[in-house]
Coordinates of C-alpha atoms in Angstrom, one line a residue:
X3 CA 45.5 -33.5 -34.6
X4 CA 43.7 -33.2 -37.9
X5 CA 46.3 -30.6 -39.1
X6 CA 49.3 -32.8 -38.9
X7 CA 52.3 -31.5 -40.9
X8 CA 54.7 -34.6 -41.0
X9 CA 58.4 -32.7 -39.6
X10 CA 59.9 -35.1 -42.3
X11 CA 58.5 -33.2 -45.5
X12 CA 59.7 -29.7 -43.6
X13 CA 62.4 -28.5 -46.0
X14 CA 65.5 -28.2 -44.2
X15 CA 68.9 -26.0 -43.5
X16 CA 72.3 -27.3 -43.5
X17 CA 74.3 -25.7 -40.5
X18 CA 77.9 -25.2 -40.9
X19 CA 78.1 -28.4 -38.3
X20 CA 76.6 -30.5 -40.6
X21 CA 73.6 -30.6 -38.2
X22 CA 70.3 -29.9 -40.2
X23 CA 67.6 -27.8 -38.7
X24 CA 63.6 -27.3 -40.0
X25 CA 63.7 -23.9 -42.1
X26 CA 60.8 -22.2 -39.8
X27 CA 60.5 -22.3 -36.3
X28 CA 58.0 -21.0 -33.9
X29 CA 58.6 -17.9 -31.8
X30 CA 57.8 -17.2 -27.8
X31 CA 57.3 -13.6 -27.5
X32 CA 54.2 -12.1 -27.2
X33 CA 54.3 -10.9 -23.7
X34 CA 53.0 -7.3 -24.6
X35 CA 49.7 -9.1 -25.9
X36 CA 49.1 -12.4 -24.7
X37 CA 49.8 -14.5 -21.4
X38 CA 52.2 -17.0 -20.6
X39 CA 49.4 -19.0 -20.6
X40 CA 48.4 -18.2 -24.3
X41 CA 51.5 -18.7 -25.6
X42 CA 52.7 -21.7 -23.8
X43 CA 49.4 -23.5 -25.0
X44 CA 49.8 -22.4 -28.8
X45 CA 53.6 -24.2 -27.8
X46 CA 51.7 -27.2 -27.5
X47 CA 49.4 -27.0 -30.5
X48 CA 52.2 -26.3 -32.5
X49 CA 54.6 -29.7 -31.3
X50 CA 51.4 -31.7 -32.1
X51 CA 50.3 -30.5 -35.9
X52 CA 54.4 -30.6 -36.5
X53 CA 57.1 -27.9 -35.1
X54 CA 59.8 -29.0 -33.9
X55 CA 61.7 -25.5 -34.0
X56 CA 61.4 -23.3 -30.8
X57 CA 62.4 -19.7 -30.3
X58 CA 62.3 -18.9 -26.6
X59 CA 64.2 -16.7 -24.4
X60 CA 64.4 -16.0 -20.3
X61 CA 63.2 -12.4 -20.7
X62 CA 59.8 -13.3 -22.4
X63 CA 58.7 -14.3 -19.0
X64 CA 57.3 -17.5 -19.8
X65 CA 59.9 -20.4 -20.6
X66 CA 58.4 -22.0 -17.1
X67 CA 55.4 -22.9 -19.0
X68 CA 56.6 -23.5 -22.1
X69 CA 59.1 -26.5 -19.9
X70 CA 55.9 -27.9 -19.0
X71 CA 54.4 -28.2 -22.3
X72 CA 57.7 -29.7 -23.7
X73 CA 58.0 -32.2 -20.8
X74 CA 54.0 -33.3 -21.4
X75 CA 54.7 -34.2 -25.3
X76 CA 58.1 -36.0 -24.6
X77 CA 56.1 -37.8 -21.2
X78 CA 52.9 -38.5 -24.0
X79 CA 55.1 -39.8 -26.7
X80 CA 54.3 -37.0 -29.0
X81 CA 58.1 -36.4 -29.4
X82 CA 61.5 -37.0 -28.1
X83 CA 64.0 -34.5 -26.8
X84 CA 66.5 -35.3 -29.5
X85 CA 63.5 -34.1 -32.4
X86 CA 63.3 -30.9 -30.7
X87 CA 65.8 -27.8 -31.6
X88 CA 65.3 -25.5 -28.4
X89 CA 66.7 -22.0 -28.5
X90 CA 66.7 -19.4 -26.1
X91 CA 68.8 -16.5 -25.2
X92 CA 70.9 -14.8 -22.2
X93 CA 69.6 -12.0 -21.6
X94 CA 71.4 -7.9 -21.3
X95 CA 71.5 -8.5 -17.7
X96 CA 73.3 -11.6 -16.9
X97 CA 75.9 -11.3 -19.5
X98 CA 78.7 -12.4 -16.6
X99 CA 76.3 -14.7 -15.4
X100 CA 75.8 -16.5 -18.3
X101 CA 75.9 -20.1 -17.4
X102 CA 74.0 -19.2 -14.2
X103 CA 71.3 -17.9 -17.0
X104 CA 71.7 -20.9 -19.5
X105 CA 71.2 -23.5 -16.2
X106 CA 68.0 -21.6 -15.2
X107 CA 66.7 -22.0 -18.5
X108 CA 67.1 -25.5 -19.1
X109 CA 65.5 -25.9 -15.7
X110 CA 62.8 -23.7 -17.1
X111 CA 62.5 -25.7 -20.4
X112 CA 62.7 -29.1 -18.6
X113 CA 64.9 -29.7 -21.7
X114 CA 68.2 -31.1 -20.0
X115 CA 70.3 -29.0 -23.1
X116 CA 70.2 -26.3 -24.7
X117 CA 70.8 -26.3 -28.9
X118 CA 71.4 -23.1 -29.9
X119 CA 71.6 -20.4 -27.3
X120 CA 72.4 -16.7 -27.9
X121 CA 73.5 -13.7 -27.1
X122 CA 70.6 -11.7 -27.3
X123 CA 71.7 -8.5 -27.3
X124 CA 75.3 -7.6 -28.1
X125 CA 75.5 -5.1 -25.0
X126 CA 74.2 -5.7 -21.4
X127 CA 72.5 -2.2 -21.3
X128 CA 69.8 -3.3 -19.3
X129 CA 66.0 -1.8 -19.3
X130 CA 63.0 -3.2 -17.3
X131 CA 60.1 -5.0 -19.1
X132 CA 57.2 -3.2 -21.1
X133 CA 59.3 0.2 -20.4
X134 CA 58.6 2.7 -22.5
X135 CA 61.4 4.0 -25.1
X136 CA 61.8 6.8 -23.9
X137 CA 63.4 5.2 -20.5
X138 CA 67.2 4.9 -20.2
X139 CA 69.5 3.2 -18.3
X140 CA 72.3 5.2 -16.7
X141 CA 74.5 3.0 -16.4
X142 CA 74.6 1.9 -20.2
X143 CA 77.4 2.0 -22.7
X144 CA 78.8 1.4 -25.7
X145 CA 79.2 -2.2 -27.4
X146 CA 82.5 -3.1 -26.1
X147 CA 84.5 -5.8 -28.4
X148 CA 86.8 -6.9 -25.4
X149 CA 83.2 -7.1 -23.0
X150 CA 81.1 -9.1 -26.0
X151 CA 83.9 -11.8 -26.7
X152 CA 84.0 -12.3 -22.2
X153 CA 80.4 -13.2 -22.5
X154 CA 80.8 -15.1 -25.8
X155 CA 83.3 -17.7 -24.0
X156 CA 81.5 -17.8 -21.3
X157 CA 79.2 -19.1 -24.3
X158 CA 82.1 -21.3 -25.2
X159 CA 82.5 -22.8 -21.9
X160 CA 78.7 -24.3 -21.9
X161 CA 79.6 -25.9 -25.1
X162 CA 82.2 -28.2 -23.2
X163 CA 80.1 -28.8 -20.6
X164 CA 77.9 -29.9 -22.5
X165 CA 74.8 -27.2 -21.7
X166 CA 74.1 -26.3 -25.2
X167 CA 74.9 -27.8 -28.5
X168 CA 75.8 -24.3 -30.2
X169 CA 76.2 -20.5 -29.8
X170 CA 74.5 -17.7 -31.4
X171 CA 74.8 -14.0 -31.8
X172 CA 71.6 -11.5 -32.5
X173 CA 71.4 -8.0 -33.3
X174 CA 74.7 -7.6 -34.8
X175 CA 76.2 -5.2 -37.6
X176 CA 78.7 -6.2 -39.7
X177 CA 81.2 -3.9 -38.1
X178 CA 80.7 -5.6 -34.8
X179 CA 81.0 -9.0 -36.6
X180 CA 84.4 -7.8 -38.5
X181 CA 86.0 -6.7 -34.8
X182 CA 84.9 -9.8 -32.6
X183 CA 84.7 -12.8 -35.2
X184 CA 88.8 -13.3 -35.3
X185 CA 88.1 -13.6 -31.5
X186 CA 86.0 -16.4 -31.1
X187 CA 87.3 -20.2 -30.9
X188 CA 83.6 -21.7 -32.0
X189 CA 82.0 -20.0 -34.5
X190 CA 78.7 -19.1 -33.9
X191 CA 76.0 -21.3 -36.2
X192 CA 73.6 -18.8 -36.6
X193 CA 72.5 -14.7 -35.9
X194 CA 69.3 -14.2 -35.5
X195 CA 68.0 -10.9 -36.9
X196 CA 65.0 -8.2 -37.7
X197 CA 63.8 -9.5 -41.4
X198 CA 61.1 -9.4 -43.5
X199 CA 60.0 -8.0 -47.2
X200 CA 60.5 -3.8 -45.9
X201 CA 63.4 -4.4 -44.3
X202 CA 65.9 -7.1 -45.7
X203 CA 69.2 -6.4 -44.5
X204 CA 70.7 -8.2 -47.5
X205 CA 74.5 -6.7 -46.7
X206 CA 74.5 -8.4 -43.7
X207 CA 72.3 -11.4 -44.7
X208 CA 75.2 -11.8 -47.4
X209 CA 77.9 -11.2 -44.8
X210 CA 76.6 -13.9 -42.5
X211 CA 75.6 -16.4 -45.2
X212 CA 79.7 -15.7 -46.5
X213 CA 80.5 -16.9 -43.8
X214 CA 78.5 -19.8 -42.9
X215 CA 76.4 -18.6 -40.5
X216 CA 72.7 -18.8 -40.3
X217 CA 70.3 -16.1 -40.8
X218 CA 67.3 -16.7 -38.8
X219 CA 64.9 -13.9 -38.9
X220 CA 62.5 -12.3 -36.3
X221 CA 59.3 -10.1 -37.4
X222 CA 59.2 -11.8 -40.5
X223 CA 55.7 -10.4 -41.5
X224 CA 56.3 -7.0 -40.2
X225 CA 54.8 -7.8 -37.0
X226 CA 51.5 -6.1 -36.9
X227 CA 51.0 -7.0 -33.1
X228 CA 54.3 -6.3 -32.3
X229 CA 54.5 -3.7 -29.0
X230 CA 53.3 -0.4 -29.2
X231 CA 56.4 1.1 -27.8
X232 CA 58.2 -0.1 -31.3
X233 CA 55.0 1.6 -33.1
X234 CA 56.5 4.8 -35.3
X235 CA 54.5 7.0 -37.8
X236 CA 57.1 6.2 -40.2
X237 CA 56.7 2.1 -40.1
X238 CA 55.4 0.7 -43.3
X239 CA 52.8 -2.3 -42.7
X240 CA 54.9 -4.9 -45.0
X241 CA 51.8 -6.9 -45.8
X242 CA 49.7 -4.2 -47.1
X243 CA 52.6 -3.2 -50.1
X244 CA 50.4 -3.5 -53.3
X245 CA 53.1 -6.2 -54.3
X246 CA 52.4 -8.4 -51.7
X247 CA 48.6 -8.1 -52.0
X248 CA 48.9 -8.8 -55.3
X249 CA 51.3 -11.8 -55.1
X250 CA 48.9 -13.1 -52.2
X251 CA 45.7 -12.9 -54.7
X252 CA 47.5 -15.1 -57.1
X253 CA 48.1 -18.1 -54.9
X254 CA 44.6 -17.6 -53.1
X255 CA 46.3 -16.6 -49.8
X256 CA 46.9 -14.0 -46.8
X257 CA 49.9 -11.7 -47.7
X258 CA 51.6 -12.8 -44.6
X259 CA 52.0 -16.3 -46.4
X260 CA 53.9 -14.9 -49.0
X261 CA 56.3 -13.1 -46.2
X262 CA 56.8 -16.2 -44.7
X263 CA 57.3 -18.2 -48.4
X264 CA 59.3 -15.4 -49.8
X265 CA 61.5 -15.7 -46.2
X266 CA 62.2 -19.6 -46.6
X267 CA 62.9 -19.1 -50.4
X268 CA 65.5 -16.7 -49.5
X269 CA 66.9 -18.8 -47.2
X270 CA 66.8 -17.4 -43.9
X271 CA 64.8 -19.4 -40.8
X272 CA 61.7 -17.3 -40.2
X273 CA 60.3 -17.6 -36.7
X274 CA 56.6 -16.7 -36.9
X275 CA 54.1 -16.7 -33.7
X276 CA 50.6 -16.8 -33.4
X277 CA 48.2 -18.1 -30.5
X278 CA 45.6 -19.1 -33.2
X279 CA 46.1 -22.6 -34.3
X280 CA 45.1 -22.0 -38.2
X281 CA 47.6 -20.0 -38.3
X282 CA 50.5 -21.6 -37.3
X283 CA 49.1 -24.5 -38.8
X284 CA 49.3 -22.6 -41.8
X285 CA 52.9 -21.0 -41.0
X286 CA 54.2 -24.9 -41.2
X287 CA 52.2 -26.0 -44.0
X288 CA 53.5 -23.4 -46.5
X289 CA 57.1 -24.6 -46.5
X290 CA 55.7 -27.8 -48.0
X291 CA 53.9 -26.8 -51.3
X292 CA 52.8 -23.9 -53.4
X293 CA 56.4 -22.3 -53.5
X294 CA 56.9 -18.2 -54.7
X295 CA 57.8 -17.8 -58.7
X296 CA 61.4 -16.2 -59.6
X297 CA 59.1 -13.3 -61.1
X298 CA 57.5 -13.3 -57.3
X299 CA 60.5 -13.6 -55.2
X300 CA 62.0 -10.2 -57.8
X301 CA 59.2 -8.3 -57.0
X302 CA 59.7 -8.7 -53.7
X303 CA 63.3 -7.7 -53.6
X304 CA 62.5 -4.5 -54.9
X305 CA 60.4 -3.7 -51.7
X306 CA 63.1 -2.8 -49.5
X307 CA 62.5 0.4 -47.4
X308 CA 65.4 -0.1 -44.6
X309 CA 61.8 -0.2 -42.8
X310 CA 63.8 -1.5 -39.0
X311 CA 60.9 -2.0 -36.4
X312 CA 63.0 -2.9 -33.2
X313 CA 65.3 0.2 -33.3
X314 CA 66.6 0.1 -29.8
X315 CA 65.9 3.1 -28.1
X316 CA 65.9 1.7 -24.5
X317 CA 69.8 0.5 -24.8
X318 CA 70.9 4.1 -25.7
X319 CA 73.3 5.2 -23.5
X320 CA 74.7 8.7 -22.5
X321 CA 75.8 10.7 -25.2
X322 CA 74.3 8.9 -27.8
X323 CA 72.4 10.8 -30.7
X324 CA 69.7 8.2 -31.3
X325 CA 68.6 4.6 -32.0
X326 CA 70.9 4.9 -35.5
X327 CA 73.6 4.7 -33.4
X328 CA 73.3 1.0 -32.4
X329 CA 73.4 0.4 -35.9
X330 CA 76.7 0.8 -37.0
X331 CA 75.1 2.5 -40.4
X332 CA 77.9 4.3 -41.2
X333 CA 80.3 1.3 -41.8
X334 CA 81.9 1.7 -38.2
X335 CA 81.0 0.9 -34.6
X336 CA 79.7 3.9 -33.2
X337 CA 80.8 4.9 -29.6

């Protein structure tokens, strides 16, 4: 490939492990808008011109075909299994089934471990794909601490056996990380999250990075193509703020560069998808030259809006008042 990014100049992040990781990755999901197909192939553009991060999960529907695009560059020589950091997640309805879930995935993946597998949602409220948000399940509840930490060592348990490498959470509040953190016997190395320039959770990206844990952020350029289910009249378009139009003029580049430099800056792992291969050629190429002033990464700070895109609605359950109340925003988990 023409566009090769060498994975050796990719700046990188030190876990608390000691284990470093590349600071951007490539997400999986894009299930509302493109096939399995689509996606699994942009996987393969992506190992050749230099990823070597991979955000995947079970309930993206397509981690089959993304196991045979992984297996074809390890059989081609294009990469080994050890350059490869694999994630994916167990998803809200096999919480007690988790290694059953984890097993499936690396079957999936063709991968024989996993390195970082999560918890993808803190809850095992369960809805059906491409629902709309309006749908609830009645059997959902509240986030339970003694119900999260079950799964979590279940989590635990693939660890020594040698499934995955390490655990993650995603979708947490800092009240849910005060109550189950004293809890856990291996810390988790990472929480993946909604962040980008609108919405920068920076209590809890502080929280996390306090305690050693890795921020790695989904949506990080607002994701325009995300689902229109998460669609509000409310949502601000992160990459059409003046400041980042203005800050993308000045280094001759799209604003959702300048998401994804500010992001790396910061110090969180943005994981950015696209099916086009100038794109994620450039989403790898940016960490490597070109980097954000201190005047740039400022004005970005200032464009906080508390502008959340995934707010939940499907994992309501009864009694709730709205999506806030996944959120914890009042300082306390809300049952």
């Amino acid at each position: 490939m023409s566009n090769f990014i060498n994975p050796a100049i990719v700046p990188k992040r030190k876990l608390y492990t000691g284990e470093e990781i590349p600071c951007i990755g490539m997400g999986t999901f894009g299930s509302d808008r493109f096939t399995a197909e689509q996606v699994s192939a942009a996987v393969a553009g992506a190992i050749r011109c230099g990823y070597r991060m991979f955000d995947c999960a079970a309930c993206y529907g397509n981690e089959d075909q993304i196991g045979k695009v992984f297996k074809d560059a390890m059989d081609e020589g294009v990469v080994e299994r050890k350059d490869l950091y694999i994630m994916t997640k167990v998803w809200n309805d096999m919480h007690e089934r988790v290694e059953e879930s984890c097993r499936k995935s690396i079957a999936d993946l063709q991968c024989e471990y996993v390195d970082l597998f999560f918890i993808h949602w803190p809850f095992p409220n369960y809805h059906a794909p491409h629902c709309d948000v309006d749908s609830r399940n009645p059997d959902s509840k509240p986030f339970s601490v003694e119900e999260f930490v079950a799964t979590y060592q279940r989590c635990e348990e693939l660890v020594e056996k040698g499934l995955i490498k390490s655990i993650g959470i995603s979708n947490m509040t800092i009240p849910k990380l005060e109550a189950v953190l004293p809890k856990l016997r291996i810390k988790p190395v990472a929480c993946e999250m909604e962040l980008h320039p609108c919405f920068q959770q920076q209590k809890l990206f502080d929280y996390l990075t306090a305690h050693d844990i890795q921020p790695i952020g989904f949506m990080p350029i607002g994701s325009p193509t995300r689902p229109e289910r998460d669609m509000c009249p409310e949502d601000i378009a992160d990459i059409q703020t003046p400041e980042m139009v203005s800050i993308a003029k000045a280094h001759n580049c799209h604003p959702a560069v300048i998401a994804l430099k500010w992001a790396v800056q910061r110090g969180q792992i943005p994981i950015p998808f696209s099916i086009h291969e100038a794109e994620y050629v450039s989403n790898l190429k940016l960490t490597t030259e070109d980097p954000l002033t201190e005047e740039e990464m400022a004005s970005i700070a200032t464009l906080e809006r508390n502008n959340r895109l995934v707010k939940g609605q499907v994992f309501l359950w009864e009694g709730a008042n709205d999506w806030h109340d996944l959120w914890d925003e009042d300082g306390f988990i809300v049952k």
